[in-house]
XYZ file of C-alpha atoms in Angstrom:
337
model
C 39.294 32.248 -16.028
C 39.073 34.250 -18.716
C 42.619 35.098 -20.578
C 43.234 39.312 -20.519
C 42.716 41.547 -23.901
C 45.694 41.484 -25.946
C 46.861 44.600 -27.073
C 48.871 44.906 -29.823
C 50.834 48.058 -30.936
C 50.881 49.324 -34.403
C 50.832 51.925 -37.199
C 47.897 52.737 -39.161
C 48.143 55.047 -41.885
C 45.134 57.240 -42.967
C 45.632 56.860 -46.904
C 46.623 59.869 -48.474
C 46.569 62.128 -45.691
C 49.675 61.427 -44.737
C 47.960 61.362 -41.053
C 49.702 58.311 -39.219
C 47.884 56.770 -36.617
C 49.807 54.930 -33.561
C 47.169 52.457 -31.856
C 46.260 49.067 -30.138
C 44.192 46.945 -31.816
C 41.351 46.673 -29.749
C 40.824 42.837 -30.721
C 40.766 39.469 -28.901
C 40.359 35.392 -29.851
C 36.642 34.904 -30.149
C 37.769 32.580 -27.609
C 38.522 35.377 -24.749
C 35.370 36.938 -25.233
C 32.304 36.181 -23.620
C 29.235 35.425 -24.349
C 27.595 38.412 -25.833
C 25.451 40.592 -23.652
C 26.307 38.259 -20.517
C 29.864 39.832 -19.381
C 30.335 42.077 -16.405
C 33.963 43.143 -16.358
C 36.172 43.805 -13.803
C 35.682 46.589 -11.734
C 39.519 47.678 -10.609
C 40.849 50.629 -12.376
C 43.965 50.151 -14.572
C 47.000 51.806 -13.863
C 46.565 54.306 -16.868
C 44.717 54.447 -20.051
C 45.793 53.074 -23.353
C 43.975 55.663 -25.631
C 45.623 58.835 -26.752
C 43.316 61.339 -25.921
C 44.240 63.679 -28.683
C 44.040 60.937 -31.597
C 41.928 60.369 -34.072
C 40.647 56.981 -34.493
C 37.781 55.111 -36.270
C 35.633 55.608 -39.000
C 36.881 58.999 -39.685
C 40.589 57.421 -40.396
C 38.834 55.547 -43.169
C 38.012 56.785 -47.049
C 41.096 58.855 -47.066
C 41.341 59.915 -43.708
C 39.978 63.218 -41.976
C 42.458 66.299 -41.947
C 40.086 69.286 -41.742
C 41.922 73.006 -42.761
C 45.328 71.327 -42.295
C 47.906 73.678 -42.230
C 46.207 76.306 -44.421
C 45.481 79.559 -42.851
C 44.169 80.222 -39.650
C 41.819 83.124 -38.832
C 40.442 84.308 -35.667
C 37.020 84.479 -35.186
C 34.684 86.585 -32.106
C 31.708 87.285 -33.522
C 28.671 85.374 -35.093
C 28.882 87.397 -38.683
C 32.361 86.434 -38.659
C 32.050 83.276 -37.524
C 29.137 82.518 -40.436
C 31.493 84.226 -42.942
C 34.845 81.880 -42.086
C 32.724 78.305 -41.588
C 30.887 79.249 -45.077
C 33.958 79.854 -47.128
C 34.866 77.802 -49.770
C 38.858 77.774 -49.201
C 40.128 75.615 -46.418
C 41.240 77.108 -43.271
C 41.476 76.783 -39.762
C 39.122 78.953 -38.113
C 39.778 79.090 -33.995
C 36.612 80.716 -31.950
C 37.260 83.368 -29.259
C 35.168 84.314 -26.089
C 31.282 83.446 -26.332
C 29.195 84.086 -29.500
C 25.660 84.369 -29.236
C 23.491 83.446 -32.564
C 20.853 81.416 -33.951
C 19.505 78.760 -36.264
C 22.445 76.717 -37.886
C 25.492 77.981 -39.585
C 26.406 76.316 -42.971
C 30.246 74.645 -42.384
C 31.867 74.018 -46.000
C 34.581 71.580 -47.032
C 38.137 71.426 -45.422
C 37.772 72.772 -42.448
C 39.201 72.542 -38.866
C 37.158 74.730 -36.456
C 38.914 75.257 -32.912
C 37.658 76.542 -29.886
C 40.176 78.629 -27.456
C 40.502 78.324 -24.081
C 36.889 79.378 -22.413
C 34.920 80.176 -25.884
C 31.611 78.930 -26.269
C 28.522 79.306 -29.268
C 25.448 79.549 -27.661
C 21.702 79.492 -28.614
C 22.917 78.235 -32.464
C 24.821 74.971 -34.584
C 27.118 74.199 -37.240
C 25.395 72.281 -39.661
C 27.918 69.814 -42.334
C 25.115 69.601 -45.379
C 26.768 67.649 -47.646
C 30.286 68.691 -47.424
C 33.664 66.684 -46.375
C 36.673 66.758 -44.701
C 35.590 68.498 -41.385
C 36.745 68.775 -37.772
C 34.929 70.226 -35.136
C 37.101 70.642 -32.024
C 37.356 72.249 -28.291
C 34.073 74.069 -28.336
C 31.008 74.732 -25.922
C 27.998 74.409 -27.083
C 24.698 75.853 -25.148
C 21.073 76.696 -25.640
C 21.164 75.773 -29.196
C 17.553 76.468 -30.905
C 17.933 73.203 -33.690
C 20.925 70.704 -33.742
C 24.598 71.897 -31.914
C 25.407 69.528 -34.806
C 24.547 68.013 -38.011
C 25.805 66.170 -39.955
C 23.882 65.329 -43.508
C 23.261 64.707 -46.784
C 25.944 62.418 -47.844
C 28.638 64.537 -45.554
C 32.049 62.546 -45.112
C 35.152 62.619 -43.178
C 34.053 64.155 -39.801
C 35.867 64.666 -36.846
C 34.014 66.080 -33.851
C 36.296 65.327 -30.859
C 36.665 67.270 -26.818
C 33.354 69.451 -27.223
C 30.554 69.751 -24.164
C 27.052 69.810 -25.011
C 24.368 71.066 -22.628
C 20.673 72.453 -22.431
C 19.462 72.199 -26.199
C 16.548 72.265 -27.939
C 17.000 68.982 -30.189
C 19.772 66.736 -30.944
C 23.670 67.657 -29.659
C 25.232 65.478 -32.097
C 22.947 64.083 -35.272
C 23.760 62.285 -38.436
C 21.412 61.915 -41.232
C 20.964 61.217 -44.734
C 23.787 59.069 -46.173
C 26.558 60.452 -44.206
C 29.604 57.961 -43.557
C 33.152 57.750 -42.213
C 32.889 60.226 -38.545
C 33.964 59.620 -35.501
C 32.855 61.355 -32.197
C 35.087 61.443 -29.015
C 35.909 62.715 -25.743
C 32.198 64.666 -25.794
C 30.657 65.546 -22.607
C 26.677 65.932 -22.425
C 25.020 67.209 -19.602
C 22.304 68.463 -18.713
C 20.147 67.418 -22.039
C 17.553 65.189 -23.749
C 18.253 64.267 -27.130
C 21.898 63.437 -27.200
C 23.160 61.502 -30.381
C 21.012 60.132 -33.234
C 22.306 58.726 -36.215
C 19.449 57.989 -39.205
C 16.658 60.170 -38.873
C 14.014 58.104 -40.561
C 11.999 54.676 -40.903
C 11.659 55.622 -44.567
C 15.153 56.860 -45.684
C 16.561 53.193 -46.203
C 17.806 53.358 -49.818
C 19.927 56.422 -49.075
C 21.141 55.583 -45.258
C 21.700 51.344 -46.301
C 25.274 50.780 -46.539
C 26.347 54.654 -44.932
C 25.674 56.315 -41.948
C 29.277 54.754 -40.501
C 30.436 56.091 -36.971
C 32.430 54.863 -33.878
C 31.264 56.913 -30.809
C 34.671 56.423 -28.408
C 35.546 57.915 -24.893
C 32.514 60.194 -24.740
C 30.728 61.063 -21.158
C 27.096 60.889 -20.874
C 26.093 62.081 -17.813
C 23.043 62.245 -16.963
C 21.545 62.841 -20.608
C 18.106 61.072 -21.209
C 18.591 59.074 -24.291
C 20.276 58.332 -27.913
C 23.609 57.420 -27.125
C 23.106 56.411 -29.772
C 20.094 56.150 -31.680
C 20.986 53.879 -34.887
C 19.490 53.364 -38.102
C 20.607 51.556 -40.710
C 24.500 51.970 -40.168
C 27.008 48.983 -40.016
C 29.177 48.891 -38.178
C 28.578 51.428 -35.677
C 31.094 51.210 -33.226
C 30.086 52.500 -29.716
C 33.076 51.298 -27.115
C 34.977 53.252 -24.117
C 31.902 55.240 -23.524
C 30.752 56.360 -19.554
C 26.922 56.203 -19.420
C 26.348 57.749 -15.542
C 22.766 57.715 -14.507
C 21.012 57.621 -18.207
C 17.298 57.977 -17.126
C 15.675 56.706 -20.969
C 18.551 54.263 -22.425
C 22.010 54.447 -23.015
C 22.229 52.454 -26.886
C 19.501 51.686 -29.467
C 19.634 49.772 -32.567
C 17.068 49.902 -34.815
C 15.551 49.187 -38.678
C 18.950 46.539 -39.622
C 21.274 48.351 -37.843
C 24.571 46.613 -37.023
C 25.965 47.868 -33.347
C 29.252 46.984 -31.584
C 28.975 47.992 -27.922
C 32.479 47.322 -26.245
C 34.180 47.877 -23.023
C 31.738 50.777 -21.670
C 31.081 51.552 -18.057
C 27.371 51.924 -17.734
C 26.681 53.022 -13.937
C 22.939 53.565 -12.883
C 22.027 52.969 -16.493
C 18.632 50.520 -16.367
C 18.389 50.191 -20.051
C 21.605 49.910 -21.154
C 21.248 49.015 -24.621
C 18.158 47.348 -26.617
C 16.778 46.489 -30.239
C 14.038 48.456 -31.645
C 12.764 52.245 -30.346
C 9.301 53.326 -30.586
C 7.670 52.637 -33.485
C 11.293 51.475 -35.543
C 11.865 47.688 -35.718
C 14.947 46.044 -34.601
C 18.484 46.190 -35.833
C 21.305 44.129 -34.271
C 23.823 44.653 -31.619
C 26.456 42.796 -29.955
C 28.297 43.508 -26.642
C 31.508 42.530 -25.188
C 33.392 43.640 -22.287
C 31.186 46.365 -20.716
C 30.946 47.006 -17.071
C 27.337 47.137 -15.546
C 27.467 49.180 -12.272
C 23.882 49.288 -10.852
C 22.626 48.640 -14.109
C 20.393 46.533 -16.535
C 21.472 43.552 -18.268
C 20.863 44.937 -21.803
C 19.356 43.440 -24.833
C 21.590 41.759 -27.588
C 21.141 39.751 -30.750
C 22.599 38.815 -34.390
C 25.794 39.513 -35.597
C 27.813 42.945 -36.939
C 30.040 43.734 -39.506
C 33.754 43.269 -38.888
C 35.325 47.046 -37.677
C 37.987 47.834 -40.748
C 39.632 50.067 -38.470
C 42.875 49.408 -35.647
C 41.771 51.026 -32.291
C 42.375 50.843 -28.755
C 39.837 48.966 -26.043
C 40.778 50.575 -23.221
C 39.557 47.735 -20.275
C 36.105 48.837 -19.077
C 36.906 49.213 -15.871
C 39.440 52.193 -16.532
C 36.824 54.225 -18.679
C 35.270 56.138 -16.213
C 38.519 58.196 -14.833
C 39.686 58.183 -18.642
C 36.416 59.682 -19.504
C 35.504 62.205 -16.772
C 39.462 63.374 -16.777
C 39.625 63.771 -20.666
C 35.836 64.407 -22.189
C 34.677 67.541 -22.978
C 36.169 71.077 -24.532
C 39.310 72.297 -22.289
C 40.672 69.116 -21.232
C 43.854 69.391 -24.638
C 46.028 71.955 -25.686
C 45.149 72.623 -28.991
Protein backbone atom coordinates (compact mmCIF):
# COMPACT_ATOMS: atom_id res chain seq x y z
CA UNK A 1 0.00 0.00 0.00
CA UNK A 2 1.10 3.07 -0.81
CA UNK A 3 2.51 5.31 2.31
CA UNK A 4 0.20 8.88 2.60
CA UNK A 5 1.72 12.46 1.37
CA UNK A 6 3.73 13.96 3.97
CA UNK A 7 3.06 17.33 4.69
CA UNK A 8 5.36 19.37 6.20
CA UNK A 9 4.72 22.88 7.70
CA UNK A 10 6.91 25.80 7.09
CA UNK A 11 7.78 29.45 6.39
CA UNK A 12 8.69 30.72 3.12
CA UNK A 13 9.70 34.13 2.74
CA UNK A 14 9.11 36.07 -0.57
CA UNK A 15 12.63 37.94 -0.69
CA UNK A 16 12.36 41.43 -0.20
CA UNK A 17 8.80 41.81 0.02
CA UNK A 18 8.69 41.20 3.29
CA UNK A 19 5.51 38.91 2.20
CA UNK A 20 5.84 35.66 4.45
CA UNK A 21 4.36 32.71 3.21
CA UNK A 22 3.02 29.84 5.74
CA UNK A 23 2.72 26.47 3.61
CA UNK A 24 3.08 22.59 3.26
CA UNK A 25 5.45 21.41 1.11
CA UNK A 26 3.62 19.64 -1.32
CA UNK A 27 6.49 16.89 -1.70
CA UNK A 28 6.83 13.11 -1.20
CA UNK A 29 9.83 10.17 -1.44
CA UNK A 30 10.00 9.35 -5.11
CA UNK A 31 9.28 6.24 -3.41
CA UNK A 32 5.43 7.15 -2.42
CA UNK A 33 4.68 8.22 -5.72
CA UNK A 34 3.47 6.25 -8.41
CA UNK A 35 4.21 5.54 -11.49
CA UNK A 36 3.64 8.57 -13.58
CA UNK A 37 0.43 8.88 -15.50
CA UNK A 38 -0.80 5.40 -13.97
CA UNK A 39 -2.28 6.64 -10.41
CA UNK A 40 -5.94 6.99 -9.64
CA UNK A 41 -6.23 8.41 -6.14
CA UNK A 42 -8.51 7.93 -3.61
CA UNK A 43 -11.80 9.06 -3.97
CA UNK A 44 -12.98 9.95 -0.10
CA UNK A 45 -13.01 13.56 0.70
CA UNK A 46 -10.64 14.81 3.44
CA UNK A 47 -11.86 16.27 6.42
CA UNK A 48 -10.78 19.89 5.30
CA UNK A 49 -8.39 21.43 2.96
CA UNK A 50 -4.80 22.22 3.59
CA UNK A 51 -4.51 25.31 1.23
CA UNK A 52 -5.17 28.80 2.42
CA UNK A 53 -7.46 30.08 0.09
CA UNK A 54 -6.37 33.64 0.37
CA UNK A 55 -2.46 32.89 -0.08
CA UNK A 56 -0.29 33.42 -2.52
CA UNK A 57 1.80 30.63 -3.59
CA UNK A 58 4.04 29.59 -6.55
CA UNK A 59 5.83 31.13 -9.14
CA UNK A 60 4.64 34.51 -8.29
CA UNK A 61 6.45 34.15 -4.64
CA UNK A 62 9.62 33.80 -6.67
CA UNK A 63 12.08 36.78 -8.20
CA UNK A 64 11.24 38.99 -5.33
CA UNK A 65 7.89 38.11 -4.63
CA UNK A 66 4.51 39.71 -5.94
CA UNK A 67 3.02 42.64 -3.74
CA UNK A 68 0.98 44.65 -6.27
CA UNK A 69 -0.06 48.57 -4.92
CA UNK A 70 0.80 47.45 -1.36
CA UNK A 71 -0.31 49.76 1.00
CA UNK A 72 -0.10 52.85 -1.23
CA UNK A 73 -3.26 54.61 -1.94
CA UNK A 74 -6.40 53.24 -2.76
CA UNK A 75 -8.90 54.85 -5.16
CA UNK A 76 -12.30 53.93 -6.10
CA UNK A 77 -13.12 53.29 -9.40
CA UNK A 78 -17.05 53.03 -11.36
CA UNK A 79 -16.54 53.91 -14.57
CA UNK A 80 -14.47 52.70 -17.67
CA UNK A 81 -12.59 56.33 -18.20
CA UNK A 82 -11.75 56.06 -14.70
CA UNK A 83 -10.98 52.78 -14.57
CA UNK A 84 -8.42 53.26 -17.85
CA UNK A 85 -7.06 56.38 -16.08
CA UNK A 86 -6.17 54.49 -12.46
CA UNK A 87 -4.81 50.92 -14.19
CA UNK A 88 -2.61 53.29 -16.63
CA UNK A 89 -0.95 55.37 -13.99
CA UNK A 90 2.45 55.21 -13.37
CA UNK A 91 2.37 55.50 -9.35
CA UNK A 92 1.37 52.41 -7.48
CA UNK A 93 -1.96 52.14 -5.99
CA UNK A 94 -4.67 50.03 -5.16
CA UNK A 95 -7.45 50.59 -7.38
CA UNK A 96 -10.88 48.60 -6.07
CA UNK A 97 -13.76 48.37 -8.98
CA UNK A 98 -17.40 49.23 -8.11
CA UNK A 99 -20.74 48.00 -9.73
CA UNK A 100 -20.43 46.81 -13.53
CA UNK A 101 -18.35 48.72 -16.14
CA UNK A 102 -19.05 48.27 -19.60
CA UNK A 103 -15.99 48.95 -22.20
CA UNK A 104 -13.96 47.60 -24.86
CA UNK A 105 -10.71 46.42 -26.36
CA UNK A 106 -7.96 46.04 -23.57
CA UNK A 107 -6.97 48.47 -20.95
CA UNK A 108 -3.15 49.04 -20.47
CA UNK A 109 -2.36 47.93 -16.47
CA UNK A 110 1.13 49.59 -15.41
CA UNK A 111 3.59 48.54 -12.72
CA UNK A 112 2.67 48.09 -8.95
CA UNK A 113 -0.57 47.57 -8.93
CA UNK A 114 -3.28 45.68 -6.93
CA UNK A 115 -6.68 45.89 -8.71
CA UNK A 116 -9.74 44.70 -6.45
CA UNK A 117 -13.08 43.96 -7.30
CA UNK A 118 -16.01 44.78 -4.59
CA UNK A 119 -18.61 42.77 -3.69
CA UNK A 120 -20.91 42.20 -7.06
CA UNK A 121 -18.65 44.42 -9.62
CA UNK A 122 -17.96 43.08 -12.84
CA UNK A 123 -15.97 44.52 -16.40
CA UNK A 124 -17.72 43.39 -19.18
CA UNK A 125 -17.25 43.28 -23.01
CA UNK A 126 -13.25 44.48 -22.35
CA UNK A 127 -9.51 43.19 -20.56
CA UNK A 128 -6.67 44.33 -18.68
CA UNK A 129 -3.77 43.76 -20.62
CA UNK A 130 0.04 43.53 -18.38
CA UNK A 131 2.42 44.55 -21.61
CA UNK A 132 5.53 44.40 -20.20
CA UNK A 133 5.10 45.69 -16.79
CA UNK A 134 5.65 43.98 -13.14
CA UNK A 135 4.51 43.61 -9.91
CA UNK A 136 0.70 43.11 -10.57
CA UNK A 137 -2.34 41.59 -8.87
CA UNK A 138 -5.50 41.10 -10.34
CA UNK A 139 -8.11 40.12 -7.73
CA UNK A 140 -12.06 39.49 -7.00
CA UNK A 141 -13.33 40.52 -10.38
CA UNK A 142 -15.99 39.31 -13.05
CA UNK A 143 -15.13 39.20 -16.18
CA UNK A 144 -17.84 38.86 -19.22
CA UNK A 145 -18.23 39.27 -22.93
CA UNK A 146 -14.77 40.41 -23.35
CA UNK A 147 -14.07 41.35 -27.23
CA UNK A 148 -9.93 40.19 -27.06
CA UNK A 149 -8.23 38.60 -23.93
CA UNK A 150 -10.06 39.18 -20.11
CA UNK A 151 -6.28 38.88 -19.60
CA UNK A 152 -2.86 39.20 -20.85
CA UNK A 153 -0.12 38.91 -19.79
CA UNK A 154 3.11 39.81 -22.19
CA UNK A 155 6.11 40.95 -23.28
CA UNK A 156 8.50 40.03 -20.64
CA UNK A 157 5.69 40.98 -17.78
CA UNK A 158 6.74 39.61 -14.20
CA UNK A 159 5.38 39.12 -10.84
CA UNK A 160 1.63 38.42 -11.49
CA UNK A 161 -0.93 37.54 -9.27
CA UNK A 162 -4.36 36.83 -10.71
CA UNK A 163 -6.22 34.95 -7.92
CA UNK A 164 -10.60 34.46 -7.05
CA UNK A 165 -11.78 35.98 -10.55
CA UNK A 166 -14.74 34.16 -12.83
CA UNK A 167 -14.40 34.13 -16.41
CA UNK A 168 -17.32 33.48 -18.76
CA UNK A 169 -18.59 33.96 -22.48
CA UNK A 170 -15.44 35.58 -24.26
CA UNK A 171 -14.31 36.12 -27.41
CA UNK A 172 -10.59 34.66 -27.08
CA UNK A 173 -8.47 33.63 -24.30
CA UNK A 174 -9.67 34.31 -20.33
CA UNK A 175 -6.31 34.04 -19.02
CA UNK A 176 -3.12 34.23 -21.67
CA UNK A 177 0.57 34.55 -21.25
CA UNK A 178 2.88 35.38 -23.98
CA UNK A 179 6.12 36.60 -24.94
CA UNK A 180 8.76 36.02 -22.23
CA UNK A 181 6.63 36.55 -19.29
CA UNK A 182 7.75 34.60 -16.00
CA UNK A 183 7.08 34.25 -12.27
CA UNK A 184 2.65 34.30 -12.13
CA UNK A 185 0.56 32.34 -10.53
CA UNK A 186 -3.24 31.84 -11.22
CA UNK A 187 -5.72 30.55 -8.51
CA UNK A 188 -9.05 29.99 -7.27
CA UNK A 189 -10.43 31.06 -11.08
CA UNK A 190 -13.71 29.85 -12.15
CA UNK A 191 -14.44 29.46 -16.06
CA UNK A 192 -17.64 28.76 -17.33
CA UNK A 193 -19.32 28.91 -19.96
CA UNK A 194 -16.19 29.49 -22.54
CA UNK A 195 -13.79 28.15 -25.19
CA UNK A 196 -10.41 29.30 -24.98
CA UNK A 197 -9.55 29.21 -21.35
CA UNK A 198 -5.73 29.50 -20.47
CA UNK A 199 -2.81 29.56 -22.94
CA UNK A 200 0.56 30.18 -22.04
CA UNK A 201 3.18 30.73 -25.28
CA UNK A 202 1.44 31.94 -28.14
CA UNK A 203 3.73 30.72 -30.86
CA UNK A 204 5.71 27.74 -32.63
CA UNK A 205 8.20 30.44 -33.63
CA UNK A 206 8.77 32.60 -30.47
CA UNK A 207 11.35 30.05 -28.89
CA UNK A 208 14.37 32.31 -28.26
CA UNK A 209 12.27 34.78 -26.29
CA UNK A 210 9.68 32.23 -24.41
CA UNK A 211 12.93 29.35 -23.70
CA UNK A 212 13.77 29.56 -20.18
CA UNK A 213 10.41 32.08 -19.17
CA UNK A 214 6.95 31.77 -19.47
CA UNK A 215 6.95 30.25 -15.57
CA UNK A 216 3.40 29.65 -13.96
CA UNK A 217 1.69 27.28 -11.40
CA UNK A 218 -2.09 27.16 -12.21
CA UNK A 219 -3.49 26.00 -8.43
CA UNK A 220 -7.15 25.49 -7.12
CA UNK A 221 -8.81 26.83 -10.25
CA UNK A 222 -12.43 25.37 -11.49
CA UNK A 223 -12.91 24.51 -15.01
CA UNK A 224 -16.20 23.71 -15.59
CA UNK A 225 -17.28 22.92 -18.46
CA UNK A 226 -14.72 25.14 -20.58
CA UNK A 227 -13.57 23.46 -23.92
CA UNK A 228 -9.87 23.52 -23.79
CA UNK A 229 -6.30 25.10 -22.66
CA UNK A 230 -6.14 24.44 -19.18
CA UNK A 231 -3.43 24.94 -20.03
CA UNK A 232 -1.99 25.28 -23.28
CA UNK A 233 2.00 25.24 -22.75
CA UNK A 234 4.81 26.30 -24.70
CA UNK A 235 8.08 26.37 -23.89
CA UNK A 236 7.76 27.02 -20.00
CA UNK A 237 9.52 24.85 -17.28
CA UNK A 238 8.25 24.12 -14.84
CA UNK A 239 4.72 24.80 -15.22
CA UNK A 240 3.04 23.69 -12.33
CA UNK A 241 -0.67 22.73 -12.85
CA UNK A 242 -1.89 20.80 -9.39
CA UNK A 243 -5.27 21.11 -7.19
CA UNK A 244 -7.15 21.97 -10.27
CA UNK A 245 -11.16 20.60 -10.85
CA UNK A 246 -11.55 19.81 -14.58
CA UNK A 247 -15.67 18.93 -14.63
CA UNK A 248 -16.84 17.80 -17.99
CA UNK A 249 -13.89 19.43 -20.31
CA UNK A 250 -15.33 18.58 -23.81
CA UNK A 251 -11.59 19.33 -25.93
CA UNK A 252 -8.77 18.52 -23.15
CA UNK A 253 -8.06 19.52 -19.86
CA UNK A 254 -3.73 19.97 -20.12
CA UNK A 255 -1.42 20.29 -23.16
CA UNK A 256 2.22 20.38 -23.38
CA UNK A 257 3.77 21.30 -26.28
CA UNK A 258 7.23 22.54 -28.35
CA UNK A 259 9.79 21.36 -24.95
CA UNK A 260 7.53 22.28 -22.52
CA UNK A 261 8.11 20.90 -19.01
CA UNK A 262 4.51 20.19 -17.13
CA UNK A 263 3.84 19.02 -13.55
CA UNK A 264 0.22 17.86 -13.30
CA UNK A 265 -0.47 16.94 -9.53
CA UNK A 266 -3.29 15.94 -7.38
CA UNK A 267 -6.24 17.25 -9.79
CA UNK A 268 -9.72 15.86 -9.91
CA UNK A 269 -10.54 15.42 -13.53
CA UNK A 270 -14.36 14.20 -13.68
CA UNK A 271 -15.88 13.51 -17.23
CA UNK A 272 -12.65 14.81 -18.67
CA UNK A 273 -11.72 12.18 -21.80
CA UNK A 274 -8.51 13.84 -22.61
CA UNK A 275 -7.14 14.69 -19.60
CA UNK A 276 -3.80 15.75 -20.45
CA UNK A 277 -1.52 14.96 -23.68
CA UNK A 278 1.83 15.97 -25.56
CA UNK A 279 1.66 17.93 -28.64
CA UNK A 280 -1.63 20.19 -29.97
CA UNK A 281 -2.35 20.69 -33.50
CA UNK A 282 0.28 21.41 -35.52
CA UNK A 283 2.97 22.11 -32.20
CA UNK A 284 5.25 19.14 -31.38
CA UNK A 285 5.52 17.65 -28.04
CA UNK A 286 6.79 18.98 -24.77
CA UNK A 287 6.90 16.86 -21.58
CA UNK A 288 4.64 16.27 -18.71
CA UNK A 289 4.53 14.24 -15.71
CA UNK A 290 1.57 13.34 -13.41
CA UNK A 291 1.20 12.24 -9.94
CA UNK A 292 -1.64 11.90 -7.71
CA UNK A 293 -4.65 12.99 -9.83
CA UNK A 294 -8.05 11.53 -9.53
CA UNK A 295 -9.72 10.27 -12.84
CA UNK A 296 -13.55 10.24 -12.34
CA UNK A 297 -15.12 9.02 -15.64
CA UNK A 298 -12.18 10.03 -17.36
CA UNK A 299 -9.22 9.23 -19.78
CA UNK A 300 -6.04 7.85 -18.77
CA UNK A 301 -3.93 10.80 -20.05
CA UNK A 302 -0.73 10.94 -21.91
CA UNK A 303 2.69 11.36 -20.03
CA UNK A 304 6.38 11.32 -20.83
CA UNK A 305 10.05 12.71 -19.91
CA UNK A 306 10.96 14.43 -17.02
CA UNK A 307 10.37 18.31 -15.52
CA UNK A 308 12.27 20.68 -13.81
CA UNK A 309 12.36 20.53 -10.02
CA UNK A 310 9.42 23.26 -8.57
CA UNK A 311 11.78 25.97 -6.51
CA UNK A 312 8.82 26.86 -4.69
CA UNK A 313 7.14 25.30 -0.99
CA UNK A 314 3.37 24.68 -1.66
CA UNK A 315 0.59 22.73 -0.48
CA UNK A 316 -0.86 19.33 -2.39
CA UNK A 317 -4.00 19.30 -1.13
CA UNK A 318 -4.99 15.18 -1.63
CA UNK A 319 -6.91 14.92 -4.92
CA UNK A 320 -9.70 13.64 -3.64
CA UNK A 321 -10.56 16.86 -1.48
CA UNK A 322 -10.15 19.30 -4.56
CA UNK A 323 -13.39 19.33 -5.84
CA UNK A 324 -15.37 20.80 -2.58
CA UNK A 325 -12.09 23.00 -2.05
CA UNK A 326 -12.51 24.21 -5.52
CA UNK A 327 -16.25 24.70 -6.17
CA UNK A 328 -16.52 26.28 -2.37
CA UNK A 329 -13.50 28.72 -2.87
CA UNK A 330 -12.94 29.48 -6.90
CA UNK A 331 -14.12 32.33 -8.41
CA UNK A 332 -14.64 36.33 -7.47
CA UNK A 333 -16.88 36.62 -4.11
CA UNK A 334 -15.88 33.62 -2.35
CA UNK A 335 -12.91 36.16 0.21
CA UNK A 336 -13.25 39.19 1.98
CA UNK A 337 -10.96 41.38 0.52
Amino acid sequence: MRKKMRHLVLAASAGATGLVLIAAAGTANAADRPAAGTEKAATGQAAAPLAAVDQLVGWATQNGGTTGGGSAATTTVTSASALTTAVGATAASVIRVSGTISCSGMLRVRSNKTIIGNAGSAIVGCGLNVNGDKNVIIRNLTFRGWDDDAINVQTSATNIWIDHNTFSDGYDGAVDIKRGSDFVTVSWNHVFDHDKSMLLGHSDSNASQDTGHLRVTYHHNWFDASTQRHPRVRFGNPVHVYNNYYYNNSGYGVASTEGAGVLVENNSFEGVADPYHLGEADSGPGTLVARGNLLVNSGAGQTGGSVASIPYSYTADAAGAVKSAVTASSGAGRITL
